[in-house]
Structure formats: structure tokens, C-alpha cells
Amino acid sequence: MRILTIVGARPNFVKVAPLMEELGHHSDIETVLVHTGQHYDYEMSRAFFEDLEIPEPHVNLEVGSGTAVTQTAEIMLRLQRVMEETQPDVVVVVGDVNSTLSAALTAVKMGRPIAHVEAGLRSFDRAMPEEVNRVLTDAISDFLFVTEPSAVDNLLREGRPKERIFLVGNVMIDALRRFLPHAKRRAVPPELCARSKHNGGLAGSYGLVTLHRPSAVDNLGTLRAIWEALEEIAKEVPLIFPLHPRTQNRMKEGGLCGSWQDASNGVCLVPPMSYLQFLKLQSEAALVITDSGGVQEETTALGVPCLTVRENTERPITISEGTNLLVGLNAGRLVQEARKILRGEGKKGQVPTLWDGHASARIVRTLVDQVGIDHLSATGRYALPSRDWRAT
Ligand code: UD1
């Protein structure tokens, strides 16, 4: 069996690492890894391949920056040639970024079966580019691998057949479990400690911040209000804020960057961090403030309190079971909830079932079974069984 796997942006790399490792255990599977080049800075791409021990991609499409339309179209054009040459039996796409949708569209147009890892998540907010990517990718995927029960319900509601939906757990948490011991051995960079003006540097508690979504950073008024809230929180605890290029660009455009750089207000701005460095800081943080999907899940797995600066989440299990709390784009609420956490009144939470580090193994086993079964059912000799891993 030949599997073509596509990655393009930072969160994809984390999801594909455990899958590539698992696929490597199957000598009867040939894997072709394609990087679209959507993320291309060292910190946003290469550093993740190194930390997560992902094999060198066979092909890099080098699409780089552009509008969503240009990115999508360029990936499709360049990927078509790769699929013509490699003739994969299955195309595996992960997550919800522009590269995910582009690859799925190319595969369906070329008659190739698609497996979507992290299917079914819905924020029900079509203003988010990722939501459009999710809905469209799921509509054309043949194998839908999901992380939480709400995603099964969403897919069934959208008419996807039950026997194509597999509740397997969370590959991002596979990566976390595999690499947490490595991350723990990392030191906090001395530069970070030196720049933190709080007594004891970062030796005591600290908070970690990530923000990059258009809803939080594209409107200067919203960005300014969030920034002021962070300054308020930083009076009580130092904050480390690794900047996504999009956020950095918005800050420059808004004339905010200059005054943000000295950390004298307790907020330490740093370049994007490698996976292991970020995981180390995340695992020991007193609180995390984010608008990222993956970070909501990682904090739940780590038991670290998380405040999500968004009006909705496509990952409701992080709220119903985990440590996550939605504060909206409400700066006052952000400060209030952060203070509660710092007083020890944060949510405790529990780790969802099947977030146990074995999702990749379940996915690969299912693919091996199902692709064979599909072949047989095409000849009318086999009916597709459904599988619920909770029962096994
Ligand atoms: C993308 C994903 C988002 C994910 C995020 C994680 C989509 C629609 N969004 O958002 O779901 O949470 O990645 O990082 O796919 N840039 C650089 N260097 C890079 C990469 C990007 O400077 O290595 C710049 C781009 O030129 C662009 C901006 O950052 O100006 C945004 O990049 P883009 O790929 O459009 O999406 P992200 O905001 O990173």
C-alpha cells in the first residue's frame, strides 16, 4: 500500500510526527511525505521536523505566502503532478489548514481515497477560514478519524456514513506523550529568565501566551485591548509570549512593536518557539492564554489551566472535561479569570478517553484493514463494518 501524507503548516507537523513513526513500523506500507511549504520560516517549519524527528519530506511544493486562494490553487497545481507520479492508494490529510483542504481537493479530483485525521470538529463559525477547510475536507473524505465524540455527532448530522467514522483518539496527544520526557529535560533559556523583570525571574510561576487568529490579532482595537489585559495580568505573574509571524506583522502595522520589546511591563515577547521548548514551558506554566486549537488540547492533556481568547471552540471536550475556559474577545473577563487561576481557583479537568498516546496506531491499523476491505467491497464480496475503539 502506498500512502501519500501532506503537511503544510505548524500544527500539521505535530500531528503527522506520530503517524509517520507508526507507518515506519509497517514494512508493507510505502509512505510519501509532501510538504506544501505553507509555513517556511525555520522556526515555523524546519525546527519542528528536527524536534519531532520527522523524516525529510520527499517533496516540498514551496508555495510560501499568498492569499488563501493563491495558496490553495498553487498547492493543487503542484500536488497534481506528485500524485500523477506516485499514484497513492490513500491520501492522508491532517487538521484544518489551507494545505489540508487543497490536498483533499486534489485527491478527490484525481479519484484517490482520502483519510482525514482530526475530522468532524466544528466551531459553527464560517468566518473562520479553518471552519470552511474542515467542512469541505470532511465532505469529500473517505475515512474520518476523530478525536472526540462531538465530532462523530457533527459528521453524522452532516450525513456522513457511520461506517466511515472512526473515533480513534488524538494524534497531537500521541506526540505530546512521546516527547514530553524530552521536553522536560530542556532548560528554560537563560535569555528568557534574564528578560523577565519579576523577582526570581521565571523561577516562580509564569504564564504562557499564544495568539495568531485573525479574530484576535487582525483588528487593532481588539489586539490593543488584549495587550492591555496581558499587561494587567503581568503585574501579578510574568508572561512569555512567542510571536507568530502574523501577529508580529499586525503589531508592526499597528505601530505596537517598538514599545513591546523591552519586557519591562512583564510581558516577554520572543520569536516562535520549537516544539520541545514550547512544550516544556507549557507543561510548567501556571496558566496558558491562547487562541490556538492544538494548545487547548495540549493544556487539557497536561492538566494546565487554559484561557481561550475566542468566542467559540471546535474542541468542546476541552471545556466539558478538560482545563479550558472560553473568555471570548473580552479583555476584562480575561483578566478576571486569570486572577482566579493565579489564586488557585482554576479548573482541574480530566484527560478525555482515548487521548492515551495510541491514536496513530489505531489509525494505521484501520487504514490497513479498510483499504483492503474497500477493495473487496468494490467487487461485492465484503460489507464495511463500523468500529468504535472505545469498545475494544
Ligand atoms: C495557519 C493556519 C491556522 C494555524 C496556524 C498555525 C490556515 C487557514 N490557517 O495560520 O489554522 O493555526 O497556521 O501556525 O491555514 N508567515 C511567515 N512565515 C511562515 C509562515 C507564515 O512569515 O513561516 C506569514 C505569512 O506570510 C502570512 C502570515 O504569516 O503573512 C500568515 O500565514 P498563513 O499561512 O496565511 O496562515 P497562519 O496565520 O500561519
Short mmCIF file of C-alpha atoms and ligand atoms in Angstrom, two decimals:
data_model
loop_
_atom_site.label_atom_id
_atom_site.label_comp_id
_atom_site.label_asym_id
_atom_site.label_seq_id
_atom_site.Cartn_x
_atom_site.Cartn_y
_atom_site.Cartn_z
CA MET A 1 0.00 0.00 0.00
CA ARG A 2 1.30 3.47 -0.83
CA ILE A 3 0.20 6.32 1.43
CA LEU A 4 0.76 9.95 0.49
CA THR A 5 0.76 12.24 3.54
CA ILE A 6 0.56 16.02 3.22
CA VAL A 7 1.73 18.63 5.70
CA GLY A 8 1.93 22.39 5.31
CA ALA A 9 1.63 24.40 8.50
CA ARG A 10 2.95 24.25 12.06
CA PRO A 11 0.14 22.26 13.72
CA ASN A 12 0.26 19.69 10.89
CA PHE A 13 3.84 18.79 11.73
CA VAL A 14 2.93 17.82 15.30
CA LYS A 15 0.05 15.64 14.08
CA VAL A 16 2.00 13.89 11.39
CA ALA A 17 5.04 13.02 13.53
CA PRO A 18 3.44 10.09 15.40
CA LEU A 19 1.71 8.93 12.22
CA MET A 20 5.00 8.80 10.32
CA GLU A 21 6.60 6.90 13.18
CA GLU A 22 3.76 4.37 13.21
CA LEU A 23 3.79 3.98 9.43
CA GLY A 24 7.52 3.29 9.70
CA HIS A 25 6.71 0.10 11.66
CA HIS A 26 4.84 -1.35 8.66
CA SER A 27 7.24 -2.71 6.07
CA ASP A 28 4.32 -3.36 3.68
CA ILE A 29 3.40 0.34 3.56
CA GLU A 30 5.30 2.82 1.43
CA THR A 31 4.95 6.39 2.63
CA VAL A 32 5.45 9.53 0.58
CA LEU A 33 5.63 12.72 2.64
CA VAL A 34 4.83 16.01 0.89
CA HIS A 35 5.39 19.46 2.46
CA THR A 36 3.36 22.18 0.75
CA GLY A 37 5.65 24.94 2.05
CA GLN A 38 2.73 26.98 3.50
CA HIS A 39 4.91 27.57 6.57
CA TYR A 40 8.52 28.07 5.59
CA ASP A 41 10.43 30.03 8.29
CA TYR A 42 12.96 27.91 10.20
CA GLU A 43 11.04 28.40 13.46
CA MET A 44 7.66 27.60 11.88
CA SER A 45 8.73 24.51 9.96
CA ARG A 46 12.27 23.07 10.00
CA ALA A 47 12.63 23.32 13.80
CA PHE A 48 9.53 21.10 14.13
CA PHE A 49 10.91 18.46 11.80
CA GLU A 50 14.08 18.36 13.92
CA ASP A 51 12.38 18.26 17.34
CA LEU A 52 9.73 15.76 16.30
CA GLU A 53 12.16 13.56 14.36
CA ILE A 54 10.00 13.70 11.22
CA PRO A 55 11.73 12.27 8.15
CA GLU A 56 12.76 14.69 5.44
CA PRO A 57 9.78 15.28 3.10
CA HIS A 58 10.15 13.56 -0.27
CA VAL A 59 8.81 16.68 -1.96
CA ASN A 60 8.50 20.33 -0.95
CA LEU A 61 5.99 22.25 -3.08
CA GLU A 62 7.35 25.59 -1.79
CA VAL A 63 4.12 27.55 -2.17
CA GLY A 64 5.05 30.08 0.52
CA SER A 65 2.96 33.14 1.37
CA GLY A 66 -0.03 34.38 -0.55
CA THR A 67 -3.73 34.86 -0.29
CA ALA A 68 -5.74 31.81 0.69
CA VAL A 69 -6.86 31.48 -2.93
CA THR A 70 -3.33 31.58 -4.31
CA GLN A 71 -2.10 29.13 -1.68
CA THR A 72 -4.95 26.69 -2.37
CA ALA A 73 -4.64 26.87 -6.15
CA GLU A 74 -0.84 26.64 -6.20
CA ILE A 75 -0.83 23.62 -3.89
CA MET A 76 -3.41 21.87 -6.11
CA LEU A 77 -1.44 22.51 -9.29
CA ARG A 78 1.86 21.36 -7.82
CA LEU A 79 0.40 18.39 -5.93
CA GLN A 80 -1.36 17.09 -9.02
CA ARG A 81 1.99 16.32 -10.59
CA VAL A 82 3.19 14.50 -7.46
CA MET A 83 0.02 12.38 -7.35
CA GLU A 84 0.32 11.54 -11.03
CA GLU A 85 3.83 10.27 -10.41
CA THR A 86 3.20 8.43 -7.14
CA GLN A 87 -0.33 7.02 -7.69
CA PRO A 88 -1.11 6.69 -3.95
CA ASP A 89 -3.66 4.18 -2.62
CA VAL A 90 -4.69 6.64 0.10
CA VAL A 91 -4.02 10.34 0.69
CA VAL A 92 -3.76 11.29 4.38
CA VAL A 93 -4.52 14.89 5.37
CA VAL A 94 -4.48 16.26 8.92
CA GLY A 95 -6.11 19.20 10.69
CA ASP A 96 -7.79 22.19 9.13
CA VAL A 97 -5.24 24.46 7.47
CA ASN A 98 -5.32 25.65 3.85
CA SER A 99 -2.90 22.86 2.88
CA THR A 100 -5.35 20.27 4.24
CA LEU A 101 -8.21 21.39 2.00
CA SER A 102 -6.00 21.88 -1.06
CA ALA A 103 -4.63 18.36 -0.76
CA ALA A 104 -8.06 16.84 -0.21
CA LEU A 105 -9.48 18.68 -3.25
CA THR A 106 -6.61 17.48 -5.42
CA ALA A 107 -7.05 13.89 -4.23
CA VAL A 108 -10.81 13.80 -4.85
CA LYS A 109 -10.41 15.29 -8.32
CA MET A 110 -7.85 12.60 -9.08
CA GLY A 111 -10.03 9.79 -7.75
CA ARG A 112 -7.81 8.98 -4.76
CA PRO A 113 -9.30 7.91 -1.38
CA ILE A 114 -8.79 10.48 1.36
CA ALA A 115 -8.24 9.88 5.08
CA HIS A 116 -8.84 12.96 7.24
CA VAL A 117 -7.20 12.90 10.64
CA GLU A 118 -8.97 15.22 13.13
CA ALA A 119 -12.25 15.14 11.23
CA GLY A 120 -15.61 16.43 12.45
CA LEU A 121 -14.51 19.34 14.67
CA ARG A 122 -16.85 22.31 14.24
CA SER A 123 -16.81 25.83 15.66
CA PHE A 124 -20.00 26.60 13.66
CA ASP A 125 -18.33 29.88 12.74
CA ARG A 126 -17.90 30.10 8.97
CA ALA A 127 -15.96 33.36 9.36
CA MET A 128 -13.01 31.20 10.40
CA PRO A 129 -11.03 30.02 7.38
CA GLU A 130 -10.31 26.78 9.26
CA GLU A 131 -14.03 26.01 9.65
CA VAL A 132 -14.54 26.16 5.89
CA ASN A 133 -11.50 23.92 5.45
CA ARG A 134 -12.92 21.42 7.97
CA VAL A 135 -16.42 21.21 6.50
CA LEU A 136 -15.22 20.85 2.91
CA THR A 137 -12.46 18.34 3.71
CA ASP A 138 -14.87 16.13 5.67
CA ALA A 139 -17.46 16.28 2.87
CA ILE A 140 -15.05 14.60 0.44
CA SER A 141 -13.06 12.31 2.76
CA ASP A 142 -13.49 8.53 2.74
CA PHE A 143 -12.03 7.79 6.18
CA LEU A 144 -12.89 10.17 9.00
CA PHE A 145 -10.66 9.80 12.06
CA VAL A 146 -12.00 11.74 15.03
CA THR A 147 -10.66 12.85 18.40
CA GLU A 148 -13.83 13.36 20.45
CA PRO A 149 -17.50 12.22 20.47
CA SER A 150 -18.87 15.67 19.47
CA ALA A 151 -17.08 15.25 16.14
CA VAL A 152 -18.89 11.96 15.50
CA ASP A 153 -22.23 13.72 16.09
CA ASN A 154 -21.28 16.58 13.76
CA LEU A 155 -20.33 14.23 10.95
CA LEU A 156 -23.50 12.14 11.33
CA ARG A 157 -25.57 15.35 11.27
CA GLU A 158 -23.87 16.27 8.00
CA GLY A 159 -24.88 12.92 6.55
CA ARG A 160 -21.50 11.20 6.59
CA PRO A 161 -21.92 7.42 6.81
CA LYS A 162 -21.40 5.90 10.26
CA GLU A 163 -19.14 3.15 8.95
CA ARG A 164 -16.67 5.76 7.67
CA ILE A 165 -16.24 7.46 11.06
CA PHE A 166 -13.61 6.17 13.47
CA LEU A 167 -13.26 7.55 16.99
CA VAL A 168 -9.55 6.85 17.48
CA GLY A 169 -8.22 9.50 19.88
CA ASN A 170 -5.84 12.35 19.33
CA VAL A 171 -2.57 12.18 17.39
CA MET A 172 -1.46 15.54 18.82
CA ILE A 173 -1.59 13.93 22.26
CA ASP A 174 0.37 10.93 20.90
CA ALA A 175 3.14 13.42 20.08
CA LEU A 176 2.84 15.07 23.49
CA ARG A 177 3.15 11.79 25.36
CA ARG A 178 6.06 10.65 23.24
CA PHE A 179 8.05 13.91 23.52
CA LEU A 180 7.17 15.24 26.97
CA PRO A 181 10.12 13.47 28.67
CA HIS A 182 12.50 15.06 26.09
CA ALA A 183 10.88 18.45 26.62
CA LYS A 184 11.17 18.20 30.40
CA ARG A 185 14.93 17.81 30.09
CA ARG A 186 15.17 21.18 28.31
CA ALA A 187 16.22 24.19 30.34
CA VAL A 188 14.29 27.43 30.24
CA PRO A 189 16.50 29.66 28.04
CA PRO A 190 18.62 31.93 30.30
CA GLU A 191 17.75 34.80 27.97
CA LEU A 192 14.08 34.43 28.93
CA CYS A 193 14.88 34.44 32.64
CA ALA A 194 17.11 37.48 32.26
CA ARG A 195 14.44 39.42 30.40
CA SER A 196 11.74 38.65 32.91
CA LYS A 197 11.73 41.55 35.35
CA HIS A 198 9.79 39.73 38.04
CA ASN A 199 11.56 38.85 41.27
CA GLY A 200 13.09 35.41 40.87
CA GLY A 201 12.82 35.63 37.06
CA LEU A 202 10.84 32.62 35.89
CA ALA A 203 11.86 30.53 38.85
CA GLY A 204 8.43 31.06 40.35
CA SER A 205 5.29 30.76 38.30
CA TYR A 206 4.74 32.26 34.85
CA GLY A 207 2.07 32.36 32.16
CA LEU A 208 2.44 31.44 28.50
CA VAL A 209 0.60 33.27 25.69
CA THR A 210 -0.05 32.41 22.03
CA LEU A 211 -2.27 34.45 19.73
CA HIS A 212 -2.43 34.45 15.95
CA ARG A 213 -6.01 34.07 14.73
CA PRO A 214 -7.47 36.83 12.57
CA SER A 215 -10.29 37.30 15.14
CA ALA A 216 -7.77 38.20 17.86
CA VAL A 217 -4.99 39.98 16.00
CA ASP A 218 -6.30 41.48 12.74
CA ASN A 219 -8.37 44.22 14.35
CA LEU A 220 -6.04 46.74 16.01
CA GLY A 221 -8.64 47.75 18.63
CA THR A 222 -9.12 44.13 19.71
CA LEU A 223 -5.38 43.48 19.72
CA ARG A 224 -4.76 46.60 21.82
CA ALA A 225 -7.42 45.61 24.36
CA ILE A 226 -5.98 42.10 24.68
CA TRP A 227 -2.50 43.58 25.07
CA GLU A 228 -3.65 45.85 27.88
CA ALA A 229 -5.24 42.84 29.59
CA LEU A 230 -1.95 40.95 29.31
CA GLU A 231 -0.11 43.91 30.87
CA GLU A 232 -2.60 43.83 33.74
CA ILE A 233 -2.07 40.09 34.30
CA ALA A 234 1.70 40.56 34.03
CA LYS A 235 1.60 42.77 37.14
CA GLU A 236 0.98 39.51 39.02
CA VAL A 237 2.89 36.94 37.00
CA PRO A 238 5.48 37.20 34.19
CA LEU A 239 4.13 36.27 30.76
CA ILE A 240 6.07 34.68 27.91
CA PHE A 241 4.58 35.42 24.50
CA PRO A 242 6.15 33.70 21.45
CA LEU A 243 5.03 35.69 18.42
CA HIS A 244 3.54 34.06 15.32
CA PRO A 245 4.66 35.94 12.15
CA ARG A 246 1.08 37.04 11.51
CA THR A 247 0.82 38.61 14.98
CA GLN A 248 4.21 40.25 14.64
CA ASN A 249 3.17 41.74 11.28
CA ARG A 250 -0.07 43.11 12.77
CA MET A 251 1.85 44.64 15.67
CA LYS A 252 4.28 46.33 13.31
CA GLU A 253 1.44 47.62 11.13
CA GLY A 254 -0.31 48.95 14.24
CA GLY A 255 2.87 50.62 15.48
CA LEU A 256 2.80 48.49 18.62
CA CYS A 257 6.03 46.57 18.24
CA GLY A 258 8.58 49.13 19.42
CA SER A 259 7.13 49.67 22.85
CA TRP A 260 6.54 45.94 23.28
CA GLN A 261 10.10 44.83 23.12
CA ASP A 262 11.79 45.52 26.42
CA ALA A 263 9.57 43.31 28.62
CA SER A 264 9.63 45.98 31.35
CA ASN A 265 5.86 45.54 31.60
CA GLY A 266 6.35 41.86 32.49
CA VAL A 267 5.43 40.52 29.03
CA CYS A 268 8.38 38.90 27.35
CA LEU A 269 7.99 38.78 23.54
CA VAL A 270 10.08 36.12 21.83
CA PRO A 271 10.24 34.55 18.35
CA PRO A 272 8.16 31.40 17.67
CA MET A 273 9.49 28.52 19.75
CA SER A 274 10.43 24.99 18.80
CA TYR A 275 8.03 22.21 19.80
CA LEU A 276 10.11 20.90 22.69
CA GLN A 277 10.83 24.34 24.11
CA PHE A 278 7.17 25.32 23.95
CA LEU A 279 6.03 22.00 25.43
CA LYS A 280 8.48 22.42 28.31
CA LEU A 281 7.14 25.88 29.10
CA GLN A 282 3.54 24.80 28.62
CA SER A 283 3.86 21.83 30.97
CA GLU A 284 5.18 24.02 33.79
CA ALA A 285 3.08 27.15 33.26
CA ALA A 286 0.70 28.45 35.91
CA LEU A 287 -1.70 29.36 33.12
CA VAL A 288 -1.86 29.45 29.33
CA ILE A 289 -3.66 32.13 27.32
CA THR A 290 -4.30 31.14 23.70
CA ASP A 291 -6.46 31.19 20.59
CA SER A 292 -4.87 28.02 19.17
CA GLY A 293 -6.82 24.79 18.74
CA GLY A 294 -3.91 22.49 19.49
CA VAL A 295 -2.89 24.36 22.65
CA GLN A 296 -6.42 23.95 24.06
CA GLU A 297 -5.97 20.19 23.71
CA GLU A 298 -2.39 20.06 24.97
CA THR A 299 -3.21 22.00 28.14
CA THR A 300 -6.11 19.62 28.80
CA ALA A 301 -3.76 16.65 28.43
CA LEU A 302 -1.21 18.36 30.71
CA GLY A 303 -3.77 19.48 33.31
CA VAL A 304 -2.66 23.12 32.93
CA PRO A 305 -5.39 25.81 33.18
CA CYS A 306 -6.11 27.40 29.79
CA LEU A 307 -7.99 30.60 28.89
CA THR A 308 -9.08 30.67 25.26
CA VAL A 309 -9.46 34.11 23.73
CA ARG A 310 -12.20 33.16 21.26
CA GLU A 311 -15.99 33.26 21.15
CA ASN A 312 -16.23 29.54 20.32
CA THR A 313 -14.22 26.36 20.15
CA GLU A 314 -14.40 23.38 17.82
CA ARG A 315 -12.95 21.28 20.66
CA PRO A 316 -15.76 21.31 23.27
CA ILE A 317 -14.34 18.34 25.17
CA THR A 318 -11.52 20.60 26.41
CA ILE A 319 -14.23 22.59 28.18
CA SER A 320 -16.61 19.83 29.30
CA GLU A 321 -13.83 17.55 30.54
CA GLY A 322 -10.55 19.46 30.35
CA THR A 323 -8.95 22.58 31.80
CA ASN A 324 -10.10 25.01 29.12
CA LEU A 325 -12.34 28.05 29.57
CA LEU A 326 -13.59 30.36 26.82
CA VAL A 327 -13.28 34.03 27.73
CA GLY A 328 -14.26 35.41 24.32
CA LEU A 329 -12.61 38.55 22.97
CA ASN A 330 -13.41 40.11 26.32
CA ALA A 331 -10.32 41.71 27.89
CA GLY A 332 -11.98 42.29 31.28
CA ARG A 333 -13.06 38.66 31.54
CA LEU A 334 -9.56 37.54 30.57
CA VAL A 335 -8.03 39.45 33.48
CA GLN A 336 -10.71 38.27 35.90
CA GLU A 337 -10.32 34.57 35.01
CA ALA A 338 -6.52 34.79 35.01
CA ARG A 339 -6.63 36.18 38.55
CA LYS A 340 -8.87 33.30 39.63
CA ILE A 341 -6.38 30.79 38.26
CA LEU A 342 -3.50 32.56 40.00
CA ARG A 343 -5.46 32.31 43.26
CA GLY A 344 -5.60 28.52 42.72
CA GLU A 345 -9.23 28.53 41.61
CA GLY A 346 -8.63 27.25 38.06
CA LYS A 347 -10.41 24.25 36.54
CA LYS A 348 -8.82 20.90 37.35
CA GLY A 349 -10.18 18.80 34.48
CA GLN A 350 -9.51 15.27 33.32
CA VAL A 351 -7.92 13.72 30.24
CA PRO A 352 -10.52 12.52 27.68
CA THR A 353 -10.83 8.81 26.92
CA LEU A 354 -8.58 7.61 24.08
CA TRP A 355 -6.16 10.53 24.45
CA ASP A 356 -3.75 7.85 25.52
CA GLY A 357 -0.89 8.06 23.04
CA HIS A 358 -2.16 5.29 20.74
CA ALA A 359 -4.31 7.14 18.20
CA SER A 360 -1.75 6.76 15.39
CA ALA A 361 -1.59 3.00 15.88
CA ARG A 362 -5.40 2.82 15.65
CA ILE A 363 -5.42 4.96 12.51
CA VAL A 364 -2.80 2.92 10.69
CA ARG A 365 -4.43 -0.38 11.70
CA THR A 366 -7.79 0.88 10.47
CA LEU A 367 -6.30 2.07 7.18
CA VAL A 368 -4.61 -1.26 6.58
CA ASP A 369 -7.90 -3.10 7.26
CA GLN A 370 -10.20 -0.71 5.46
CA VAL A 371 -8.27 -0.20 2.26
CA GLY A 372 -8.22 -3.98 1.83
CA ILE A 373 -11.92 -4.19 2.68
CA ASP A 374 -12.76 -1.41 0.23
CA HIS A 375 -11.04 -3.34 -2.48
CA LEU A 376 -13.11 -6.40 -1.67
CA SER A 377 -16.38 -4.46 -1.29
CA ALA A 378 -15.79 -2.88 -4.71
CA THR A 379 -16.01 -6.42 -6.04
CA GLY A 380 -19.16 -7.04 -3.98
CA ARG A 381 -17.52 -9.52 -1.61
CA TYR A 382 -17.49 -7.62 1.67
CA ALA A 383 -19.63 -5.12 3.57
CA LEU A 384 -17.90 -2.36 5.56
CA PRO A 385 -18.07 -2.92 9.32
CA SER A 386 -18.12 0.08 11.67
CA ARG A 387 -15.60 0.28 14.51
CA ASP A 388 -15.73 2.06 17.83
CA TRP A 389 -12.40 1.87 19.62
CA ARG A 390 -14.00 2.72 22.94
CA ALA A 391 -15.43 -0.78 22.92
CA THR A 392 -12.07 -2.50 22.36
C1 UD1 B 1 -2.17 28.81 9.73
C2 UD1 B 1 -3.50 28.06 9.78
C3 UD1 B 1 -4.03 28.04 11.20
C4 UD1 B 1 -2.98 27.52 12.16
C5 UD1 B 1 -1.71 28.35 12.02
C6 UD1 B 1 -0.63 27.84 12.97
C7 UD1 B 1 -4.81 28.32 7.71
C8 UD1 B 1 -6.04 28.91 7.15
N1 UD1 B 1 -4.51 28.73 8.96
O1 UD1 B 1 -2.42 30.18 10.00
O2 UD1 B 1 -5.14 27.17 11.25
O3 UD1 B 1 -3.47 27.60 13.49
O4 UD1 B 1 -1.26 28.27 10.67
O5 UD1 B 1 0.57 28.49 12.81
O6 UD1 B 1 -4.15 27.53 7.06
N2 UD1 B 1 4.29 33.52 7.58
C9 UD1 B 1 5.63 33.77 7.76
N3 UD1 B 1 6.45 32.72 7.95
C10 UD1 B 1 6.00 31.43 7.96
C11 UD1 B 1 4.62 31.21 7.78
C12 UD1 B 1 3.79 32.26 7.61
O7 UD1 B 1 6.08 34.91 7.76
O8 UD1 B 1 6.79 30.50 8.12
C13 UD1 B 1 3.38 34.66 7.38
C14 UD1 B 1 2.66 34.54 6.04
O9 UD1 B 1 3.41 35.10 5.05
C15 UD1 B 1 1.38 35.29 6.31
C16 UD1 B 1 1.13 35.02 7.77
O10 UD1 B 1 2.35 34.60 8.34
O11 UD1 B 1 1.55 36.66 6.13
C17 UD1 B 1 0.07 34.00 7.96
O12 UD1 B 1 0.43 32.72 7.39
P1 UD1 B 1 -0.66 31.74 6.76
O13 UD1 B 1 -0.01 30.52 6.19
O14 UD1 B 1 -1.55 32.51 5.88
O15 UD1 B 1 -1.60 31.25 7.95
P2 UD1 B 1 -1.39 31.30 9.52
O16 UD1 B 1 -1.92 32.58 10.07
O17 UD1 B 1 0.00 30.89 9.88
#
